[in-house]
Amino acid sequence: MASRKCKQSSDRFCYFYGQFIFSKKRRPIVDSLKTAYLHYFGFPVANQDKKWVPHVFCESCRIILLQWSSGEKVYLPFGSPMLWREPSNHENDCYFCVTKTLGYNKKK
């Protein structure tokens, strides 16, 4: 990976599908969610020891996964999760550097 740092923290994005999330809606990845993720998608939450992977879920994904794991018939709004890999450079291969979040605000 290039030595330059990312323009944005990876923890500003949902581990599941990579969407930008405000700090108020970020939730840590806890064991119960890791288990639910494994059962829902068939593979584990990975690379949590790396800086280039988000370490949070958005509140929506957390709620849906917990409801699903408790037996409710709810589904995530996408078929497959984001698959994270280490970027080769920050100019055009780093998800967090190329994703534009300027213009997002908490007010509607």
mmCIF file of N, CA and C in Angstrom:
data_model
loop_
_atom_site.group_PDB
_atom_site.id
_atom_site.type_symbol
_atom_site.label_atom_id
_atom_site.label_comp_id
_atom_site.label_asym_id
_atom_site.label_seq_id
_atom_site.Cartn_x
_atom_site.Cartn_y
_atom_site.Cartn_z
ATOM 1 N N MET A 1 0.845 -1.175 0.000
ATOM 2 C CA MET A 1 0.000 0.000 0.000
ATOM 3 C C MET A 1 0.886 1.233 0.000
ATOM 4 N N ALA A 2 0.456 2.250 -0.657
ATOM 5 C CA ALA A 2 1.221 3.493 -0.711
ATOM 6 C C ALA A 2 1.355 4.087 0.681
ATOM 7 N N SER A 3 2.401 4.853 0.902
ATOM 8 C CA SER A 3 2.663 5.385 2.232
ATOM 9 C C SER A 3 1.749 6.553 2.592
ATOM 10 N N ARG A 4 1.197 7.236 1.596
ATOM 11 C CA ARG A 4 0.314 8.359 1.863
ATOM 12 C C ARG A 4 -0.939 7.861 2.581
ATOM 13 N N LYS A 5 -1.498 8.692 3.449
ATOM 14 C CA LYS A 5 -2.684 8.282 4.200
ATOM 15 C C LYS A 5 -3.958 8.527 3.402
ATOM 16 N N CYS A 6 -4.999 7.823 3.791
ATOM 17 C CA CYS A 6 -6.307 8.007 3.168
ATOM 18 C C CYS A 6 -6.827 9.405 3.463
ATOM 19 N N LYS A 7 -7.606 9.936 2.537
ATOM 20 C CA LYS A 7 -8.216 11.250 2.730
ATOM 21 C C LYS A 7 -9.286 11.197 3.808
ATOM 22 N N GLN A 8 -9.890 10.023 3.980
ATOM 23 C CA GLN A 8 -10.957 9.851 4.955
ATOM 24 C C GLN A 8 -10.719 8.581 5.756
ATOM 25 N N SER A 9 -11.208 8.568 6.956
ATOM 26 C CA SER A 9 -11.107 7.375 7.796
ATOM 27 C C SER A 9 -12.009 6.279 7.243
ATOM 28 N N SER A 10 -11.515 5.063 7.258
ATOM 29 C CA SER A 10 -12.337 3.930 6.811
ATOM 30 C C SER A 10 -13.563 3.756 7.709
ATOM 31 N N ASP A 11 -13.481 4.224 8.934
ATOM 32 C CA ASP A 11 -14.588 4.063 9.874
ATOM 33 C C ASP A 11 -15.709 5.084 9.677
ATOM 34 N N ARG A 12 -15.673 5.800 8.563
ATOM 35 C CA ARG A 12 -16.785 6.667 8.183
ATOM 36 C C ARG A 12 -17.724 5.945 7.223
ATOM 37 N N PHE A 13 -17.428 4.664 6.970
ATOM 38 C CA PHE A 13 -18.176 3.888 5.994
ATOM 39 C C PHE A 13 -18.657 2.580 6.611
ATOM 40 N N CYS A 14 -19.813 2.109 6.163
ATOM 41 C CA CYS A 14 -20.388 0.859 6.658
ATOM 42 C C CYS A 14 -19.602 -0.329 6.111
ATOM 43 N N TYR A 15 -19.222 -1.251 6.984
ATOM 44 C CA TYR A 15 -18.495 -2.448 6.566
ATOM 45 C C TYR A 15 -19.298 -3.252 5.550
ATOM 46 N N PHE A 16 -20.610 -3.319 5.722
ATOM 47 C CA PHE A 16 -21.454 -4.138 4.851
ATOM 48 C C PHE A 16 -21.462 -3.684 3.409
ATOM 49 N N TYR A 17 -21.790 -2.416 3.192
ATOM 50 C CA TYR A 17 -21.962 -2.007 1.800
ATOM 51 C C TYR A 17 -21.232 -0.725 1.427
ATOM 52 N N GLY A 18 -20.368 -0.235 2.298
ATOM 53 C CA GLY A 18 -19.473 0.851 1.935
ATOM 54 C C GLY A 18 -20.069 2.235 1.872
ATOM 55 N N GLN A 19 -21.285 2.410 2.321
ATOM 56 C CA GLN A 19 -21.901 3.729 2.273
ATOM 57 C C GLN A 19 -21.362 4.613 3.387
ATOM 58 N N PHE A 20 -21.193 5.898 3.089
ATOM 59 C CA PHE A 20 -20.773 6.883 4.082
ATOM 60 C C PHE A 20 -21.849 6.960 5.163
ATOM 61 N N ILE A 21 -21.410 6.997 6.432
ATOM 62 C CA ILE A 21 -22.366 7.113 7.534
ATOM 63 C C ILE A 21 -21.897 8.176 8.520
ATOM 64 N N PHE A 22 -22.851 8.941 9.041
ATOM 65 C CA PHE A 22 -22.539 9.954 10.040
ATOM 66 C C PHE A 22 -22.215 9.288 11.371
ATOM 67 N N SER A 23 -21.424 9.961 12.180
ATOM 68 C CA SER A 23 -20.944 9.383 13.437
ATOM 69 C C SER A 23 -22.081 8.904 14.339
ATOM 70 N N LYS A 24 -23.190 9.595 14.328
ATOM 71 C CA LYS A 24 -24.326 9.237 15.175
ATOM 72 C C LYS A 24 -24.923 7.873 14.800
ATOM 73 N N LYS A 25 -24.745 7.442 13.557
ATOM 74 C CA LYS A 25 -25.326 6.191 13.062
ATOM 75 C C LYS A 25 -24.314 5.050 12.979
ATOM 76 N N ARG A 26 -23.073 5.275 13.423
ATOM 77 C CA ARG A 26 -22.043 4.234 13.377
ATOM 78 C C ARG A 26 -22.139 3.333 14.600
ATOM 79 N N ARG A 27 -22.023 2.024 14.367
ATOM 80 C CA ARG A 27 -22.073 1.055 15.450
ATOM 81 C C ARG A 27 -20.881 0.114 15.343
ATOM 82 N N PRO A 28 -20.261 -0.234 16.464
ATOM 83 C CA PRO A 28 -19.099 -1.135 16.418
ATOM 84 C C PRO A 28 -19.505 -2.540 15.971
ATOM 85 N N ILE A 29 -18.553 -3.251 15.418
ATOM 86 C CA ILE A 29 -18.793 -4.629 14.996
ATOM 87 C C ILE A 29 -18.555 -5.529 16.207
ATOM 88 N N VAL A 30 -19.637 -6.015 16.789
ATOM 89 C CA VAL A 30 -19.556 -6.865 17.983
ATOM 90 C C VAL A 30 -19.759 -8.324 17.572
ATOM 91 N N ASP A 31 -19.453 -9.239 18.484
ATOM 92 C CA ASP A 31 -19.492 -10.671 18.179
ATOM 93 C C ASP A 31 -20.849 -11.154 17.669
ATOM 94 N N SER A 32 -21.937 -10.651 18.248
ATOM 95 C CA SER A 32 -23.261 -11.104 17.798
ATOM 96 C C SER A 32 -23.506 -10.720 16.340
ATOM 97 N N LEU A 33 -22.998 -9.568 15.926
ATOM 98 C CA LEU A 33 -23.150 -9.150 14.532
ATOM 99 C C LEU A 33 -22.226 -9.935 13.610
ATOM 100 N N LYS A 34 -21.041 -10.276 14.099
ATOM 101 C CA LYS A 34 -20.127 -11.104 13.299
ATOM 102 C C LYS A 34 -20.758 -12.468 13.025
ATOM 103 N N THR A 35 -21.399 -13.033 14.041
ATOM 104 C CA THR A 35 -22.058 -14.331 13.889
ATOM 105 C C THR A 35 -23.226 -14.232 12.907
ATOM 106 N N ALA A 36 -24.050 -13.197 13.057
ATOM 107 C CA ALA A 36 -25.185 -13.009 12.152
ATOM 108 C C ALA A 36 -24.700 -12.802 10.717
ATOM 109 N N TYR A 37 -23.645 -12.033 10.542
ATOM 110 C CA TYR A 37 -23.058 -11.780 9.221
ATOM 111 C C TYR A 37 -22.598 -13.097 8.588
ATOM 112 N N LEU A 38 -21.916 -13.915 9.370
ATOM 113 C CA LEU A 38 -21.429 -15.211 8.887
ATOM 114 C C LEU A 38 -22.589 -16.091 8.411
ATOM 115 N N HIS A 39 -23.654 -16.145 9.187
ATOM 116 C CA HIS A 39 -24.794 -16.979 8.814
ATOM 117 C C HIS A 39 -25.576 -16.397 7.636
ATOM 118 N N TYR A 40 -25.664 -15.088 7.551
ATOM 119 C CA TYR A 40 -26.419 -14.447 6.465
ATOM 120 C C TYR A 40 -25.690 -14.572 5.128
ATOM 121 N N PHE A 41 -24.396 -14.267 5.126
ATOM 122 C CA PHE A 41 -23.635 -14.228 3.872
ATOM 123 C C PHE A 41 -22.820 -15.488 3.589
ATOM 124 N N GLY A 42 -22.537 -16.279 4.618
ATOM 125 C CA GLY A 42 -21.781 -17.502 4.412
ATOM 126 C C GLY A 42 -20.275 -17.345 4.508
ATOM 127 N N PHE A 43 -19.811 -16.181 4.881
ATOM 128 C CA PHE A 43 -18.385 -15.970 5.136
ATOM 129 C C PHE A 43 -18.234 -14.920 6.233
ATOM 130 N N PRO A 44 -17.102 -14.937 6.939
ATOM 131 C CA PRO A 44 -16.949 -14.091 8.127
ATOM 132 C C PRO A 44 -16.575 -12.639 7.827
ATOM 133 N N VAL A 45 -16.813 -11.793 8.822
ATOM 134 C CA VAL A 45 -16.269 -10.433 8.815
ATOM 135 C C VAL A 45 -14.759 -10.609 8.870
ATOM 136 N N ALA A 46 -14.040 -9.963 7.970
ATOM 137 C CA ALA A 46 -12.599 -10.220 7.864
ATOM 138 C C ALA A 46 -11.762 -8.946 7.956
ATOM 139 N N ASN A 47 -10.486 -9.146 8.195
ATOM 140 C CA ASN A 47 -9.464 -8.091 8.183
ATOM 141 C C ASN A 47 -9.714 -6.956 9.177
ATOM 142 N N GLN A 48 -10.305 -7.261 10.310
ATOM 143 C CA GLN A 48 -10.574 -6.218 11.291
ATOM 144 C C GLN A 48 -9.308 -5.678 11.950
ATOM 145 N N ASP A 49 -8.188 -6.307 11.697
ATOM 146 C CA ASP A 49 -6.912 -5.817 12.214
ATOM 147 C C ASP A 49 -6.239 -4.847 11.236
ATOM 148 N N LYS A 50 -6.884 -4.555 10.110
ATOM 149 C CA LYS A 50 -6.310 -3.686 9.079
ATOM 150 C C LYS A 50 -6.938 -2.299 9.109
ATOM 151 N N LYS A 51 -6.147 -1.272 8.760
ATOM 152 C CA LYS A 51 -6.653 0.102 8.718
ATOM 153 C C LYS A 51 -7.530 0.364 7.495
ATOM 154 N N TRP A 52 -7.353 -0.416 6.443
ATOM 155 C CA TRP A 52 -8.062 -0.173 5.189
ATOM 156 C C TRP A 52 -9.435 -0.848 5.126
ATOM 157 N N VAL A 53 -9.936 -1.280 6.259
ATOM 158 C CA VAL A 53 -11.254 -1.911 6.344
ATOM 159 C C VAL A 53 -12.079 -1.158 7.388
ATOM 160 N N PRO A 54 -13.350 -0.861 7.100
ATOM 161 C CA PRO A 54 -14.196 -0.237 8.124
ATOM 162 C C PRO A 54 -14.366 -1.157 9.332
ATOM 163 N N HIS A 55 -14.485 -0.553 10.489
ATOM 164 C CA HIS A 55 -14.656 -1.303 11.733
ATOM 165 C C HIS A 55 -16.011 -1.006 12.363
ATOM 166 N N VAL A 56 -16.942 -0.538 11.530
ATOM 167 C CA VAL A 56 -18.280 -0.169 12.002
ATOM 168 C C VAL A 56 -19.338 -0.622 11.003
ATOM 169 N N PHE A 57 -20.564 -0.756 11.514
ATOM 170 C CA PHE A 57 -21.744 -0.982 10.683
ATOM 171 C C PHE A 57 -22.597 0.268 10.815
ATOM 172 N N CYS A 58 -23.469 0.495 9.850
ATOM 173 C CA CYS A 58 -24.448 1.557 10.026
ATOM 174 C C CYS A 58 -25.587 0.997 10.883
ATOM 175 N N GLU A 59 -26.338 1.869 11.483
ATOM 176 C CA GLU A 59 -27.435 1.464 12.359
ATOM 177 C C GLU A 59 -28.458 0.603 11.616
ATOM 178 N N SER A 60 -28.758 0.941 10.370
ATOM 179 C CA SER A 60 -29.749 0.183 9.589
ATOM 180 C C SER A 60 -29.330 -1.269 9.402
ATOM 181 N N CYS A 61 -28.094 -1.490 8.986
ATOM 182 C CA CYS A 61 -27.610 -2.858 8.775
ATOM 183 C C CYS A 61 -27.573 -3.630 10.090
ATOM 184 N N ARG A 62 -27.186 -2.967 11.159
ATOM 185 C CA ARG A 62 -27.141 -3.617 12.473
ATOM 186 C C ARG A 62 -28.524 -4.116 12.867
ATOM 187 N N ILE A 63 -29.517 -3.265 12.736
ATOM 188 C CA ILE A 63 -30.881 -3.631 13.120
ATOM 189 C C ILE A 63 -31.399 -4.779 12.255
ATOM 190 N N ILE A 64 -31.218 -4.667 10.951
ATOM 191 C CA ILE A 64 -31.711 -5.706 10.044
ATOM 192 C C ILE A 64 -31.048 -7.049 10.333
ATOM 193 N N LEU A 65 -29.732 -7.041 10.528
ATOM 194 C CA LEU A 65 -29.028 -8.301 10.808
ATOM 195 C C LEU A 65 -29.481 -8.923 12.122
ATOM 196 N N LEU A 66 -29.651 -8.101 13.151
ATOM 197 C CA LEU A 66 -30.098 -8.635 14.440
ATOM 198 C C LEU A 66 -31.520 -9.172 14.345
ATOM 199 N N GLN A 67 -32.389 -8.480 13.611
ATOM 200 C CA GLN A 67 -33.754 -8.971 13.424
ATOM 201 C C GLN A 67 -33.742 -10.291 12.659
ATOM 202 N N TRP A 68 -32.940 -10.341 11.602
ATOM 203 C CA TRP A 68 -32.850 -11.567 10.802
ATOM 204 C C TRP A 68 -32.340 -12.729 11.652
ATOM 205 N N SER A 69 -31.313 -12.470 12.469
ATOM 206 C CA SER A 69 -30.738 -13.542 13.287
ATOM 207 C C SER A 69 -31.689 -14.009 14.390
ATOM 208 N N SER A 70 -32.667 -13.171 14.744
ATOM 209 C CA SER A 70 -33.644 -13.585 15.755
ATOM 210 C C SER A 70 -34.876 -14.238 15.126
ATOM 211 N N GLY A 71 -34.828 -14.464 13.811
ATOM 212 C CA GLY A 71 -35.889 -15.208 13.157
ATOM 213 C C GLY A 71 -36.899 -14.395 12.372
ATOM 214 N N GLU A 72 -36.799 -13.083 12.409
ATOM 215 C CA GLU A 72 -37.728 -12.265 11.630
ATOM 216 C C GLU A 72 -37.368 -12.358 10.150
ATOM 217 N N LYS A 73 -38.375 -12.251 9.300
ATOM 218 C CA LYS A 73 -38.130 -12.341 7.856
ATOM 219 C C LYS A 73 -37.854 -10.948 7.299
ATOM 220 N N VAL A 74 -36.674 -10.463 7.562
ATOM 221 C CA VAL A 74 -36.226 -9.182 7.011
ATOM 222 C C VAL A 74 -34.966 -9.441 6.198
ATOM 223 N N TYR A 75 -34.729 -8.591 5.229
ATOM 224 C CA TYR A 75 -33.576 -8.785 4.360
ATOM 225 C C TYR A 75 -32.852 -7.465 4.147
ATOM 226 N N LEU A 76 -31.566 -7.578 3.953
ATOM 227 C CA LEU A 76 -30.767 -6.398 3.654
ATOM 228 C C LEU A 76 -31.126 -5.909 2.253
ATOM 229 N N PRO A 77 -30.999 -4.606 1.999
ATOM 230 C CA PRO A 77 -31.416 -4.050 0.709
ATOM 231 C C PRO A 77 -30.437 -4.324 -0.435
ATOM 232 N N PHE A 78 -29.556 -5.278 -0.273
ATOM 233 C CA PHE A 78 -28.594 -5.621 -1.317
ATOM 234 C C PHE A 78 -28.313 -7.110 -1.220
ATOM 235 N N GLY A 79 -27.872 -7.704 -2.319
ATOM 236 C CA GLY A 79 -27.678 -9.142 -2.361
ATOM 237 C C GLY A 79 -26.357 -9.631 -1.815
ATOM 238 N N SER A 80 -25.323 -8.838 -1.979
ATOM 239 C CA SER A 80 -24.009 -9.255 -1.484
ATOM 240 C C SER A 80 -23.310 -8.058 -0.856
ATOM 241 N N PRO A 81 -22.498 -8.314 0.143
ATOM 242 C CA PRO A 81 -21.830 -7.216 0.843
ATOM 243 C C PRO A 81 -20.608 -6.712 0.078
ATOM 244 N N MET A 82 -20.094 -5.597 0.518
ATOM 245 C CA MET A 82 -18.850 -5.056 -0.025
ATOM 246 C C MET A 82 -17.720 -6.014 0.345
ATOM 247 N N LEU A 83 -16.859 -6.308 -0.594
ATOM 248 C CA LEU A 83 -15.685 -7.135 -0.323
ATOM 249 C C LEU A 83 -14.475 -6.216 -0.305
ATOM 250 N N TRP A 84 -13.846 -6.113 0.848
ATOM 251 C CA TRP A 84 -12.747 -5.171 1.033
ATOM 252 C C TRP A 84 -11.415 -5.816 0.688
ATOM 253 N N ARG A 85 -10.569 -5.049 0.015
ATOM 254 C CA ARG A 85 -9.208 -5.502 -0.284
ATOM 255 C C ARG A 85 -8.265 -4.326 -0.096
ATOM 256 N N GLU A 86 -7.022 -4.639 0.159
ATOM 257 C CA GLU A 86 -6.034 -3.590 0.388
ATOM 258 C C GLU A 86 -5.789 -2.819 -0.905
ATOM 259 N N PRO A 87 -5.882 -1.479 -0.852
ATOM 260 C CA PRO A 87 -5.642 -0.682 -2.058
ATOM 261 C C PRO A 87 -4.162 -0.651 -2.424
ATOM 262 N N SER A 88 -3.887 -0.544 -3.716
ATOM 263 C CA SER A 88 -2.492 -0.470 -4.169
ATOM 264 C C SER A 88 -1.978 0.964 -4.142
ATOM 265 N N ASN A 89 -2.896 1.946 -4.234
ATOM 266 C CA ASN A 89 -2.507 3.358 -4.150
ATOM 267 C C ASN A 89 -3.718 4.181 -3.726
ATOM 268 N N HIS A 90 -3.453 5.423 -3.312
ATOM 269 C CA HIS A 90 -4.535 6.283 -2.823
ATOM 270 C C HIS A 90 -5.125 7.164 -3.916
ATOM 271 N N GLU A 91 -4.481 7.218 -5.048
ATOM 272 C CA GLU A 91 -4.943 8.103 -6.117
ATOM 273 C C GLU A 91 -6.189 7.574 -6.821
ATOM 274 N N ASN A 92 -6.190 6.275 -7.149
ATOM 275 C CA ASN A 92 -7.334 5.749 -7.885
ATOM 276 C C ASN A 92 -7.759 4.338 -7.474
ATOM 277 N N ASP A 93 -7.164 3.793 -6.418
ATOM 278 C CA ASP A 93 -7.507 2.434 -6.003
ATOM 279 C C ASP A 93 -8.003 2.344 -4.559
ATOM 280 N N CYS A 94 -8.025 3.450 -3.856
ATOM 281 C CA CYS A 94 -8.463 3.456 -2.455
ATOM 282 C C CYS A 94 -9.923 3.918 -2.387
ATOM 283 N N TYR A 95 -10.793 3.043 -1.931
ATOM 284 C CA TYR A 95 -12.225 3.355 -1.860
ATOM 285 C C TYR A 95 -12.479 4.633 -1.062
ATOM 286 N N PHE A 96 -11.766 4.807 0.034
ATOM 287 C CA PHE A 96 -12.005 5.936 0.928
ATOM 288 C C PHE A 96 -11.473 7.249 0.365
ATOM 289 N N CYS A 97 -10.477 7.172 -0.499
ATOM 290 C CA CYS A 97 -9.928 8.375 -1.126
ATOM 291 C C CYS A 97 -10.727 8.795 -2.358
ATOM 292 N N VAL A 98 -11.263 7.850 -3.105
ATOM 293 C CA VAL A 98 -11.985 8.199 -4.333
ATOM 294 C C VAL A 98 -13.476 8.444 -4.103
ATOM 295 N N THR A 99 -14.016 8.031 -2.960
ATOM 296 C CA THR A 99 -15.428 8.268 -2.662
ATOM 297 C C THR A 99 -15.607 9.697 -2.173
ATOM 298 N N LYS A 100 -16.466 10.423 -2.858
ATOM 299 C CA LYS A 100 -16.716 11.823 -2.511
ATOM 300 C C LYS A 100 -17.826 11.898 -1.460
ATOM 301 N N THR A 101 -17.527 12.556 -0.356
ATOM 302 C CA THR A 101 -18.538 12.733 0.688
ATOM 303 C C THR A 101 -18.864 14.205 0.894
ATOM 304 N N LEU A 102 -18.205 15.070 0.157
ATOM 305 C CA LEU A 102 -18.479 16.500 0.250
ATOM 306 C C LEU A 102 -19.917 16.748 -0.183
ATOM 307 N N GLY A 103 -20.636 17.509 0.583
ATOM 308 C CA GLY A 103 -22.026 17.776 0.260
ATOM 309 C C GLY A 103 -22.999 16.990 1.118
ATOM 310 N N TYR A 104 -22.521 15.938 1.769
ATOM 311 C CA TYR A 104 -23.367 15.217 2.714
ATOM 312 C C TYR A 104 -23.517 16.095 3.946
ATOM 313 N N ASN A 105 -24.709 16.183 4.453
ATOM 314 C CA ASN A 105 -24.892 16.867 5.728
ATOM 315 C C ASN A 105 -26.024 16.193 6.480
ATOM 316 N N LYS A 106 -26.106 16.498 7.750
ATOM 317 C CA LYS A 106 -27.082 15.839 8.613
ATOM 318 C C LYS A 106 -28.478 16.423 8.458
ATOM 319 N N LYS A 107 -28.565 17.631 7.900
ATOM 320 C CA LYS A 107 -29.862 18.287 7.754
ATOM 321 C C LYS A 107 -30.497 17.904 6.434
ATOM 322 N N LYS A 108 -31.807 17.839 6.436
ATOM 323 C CA LYS A 108 -32.522 17.511 5.187
ATOM 324 C C LYS A 108 -33.207 18.729 4.658
#
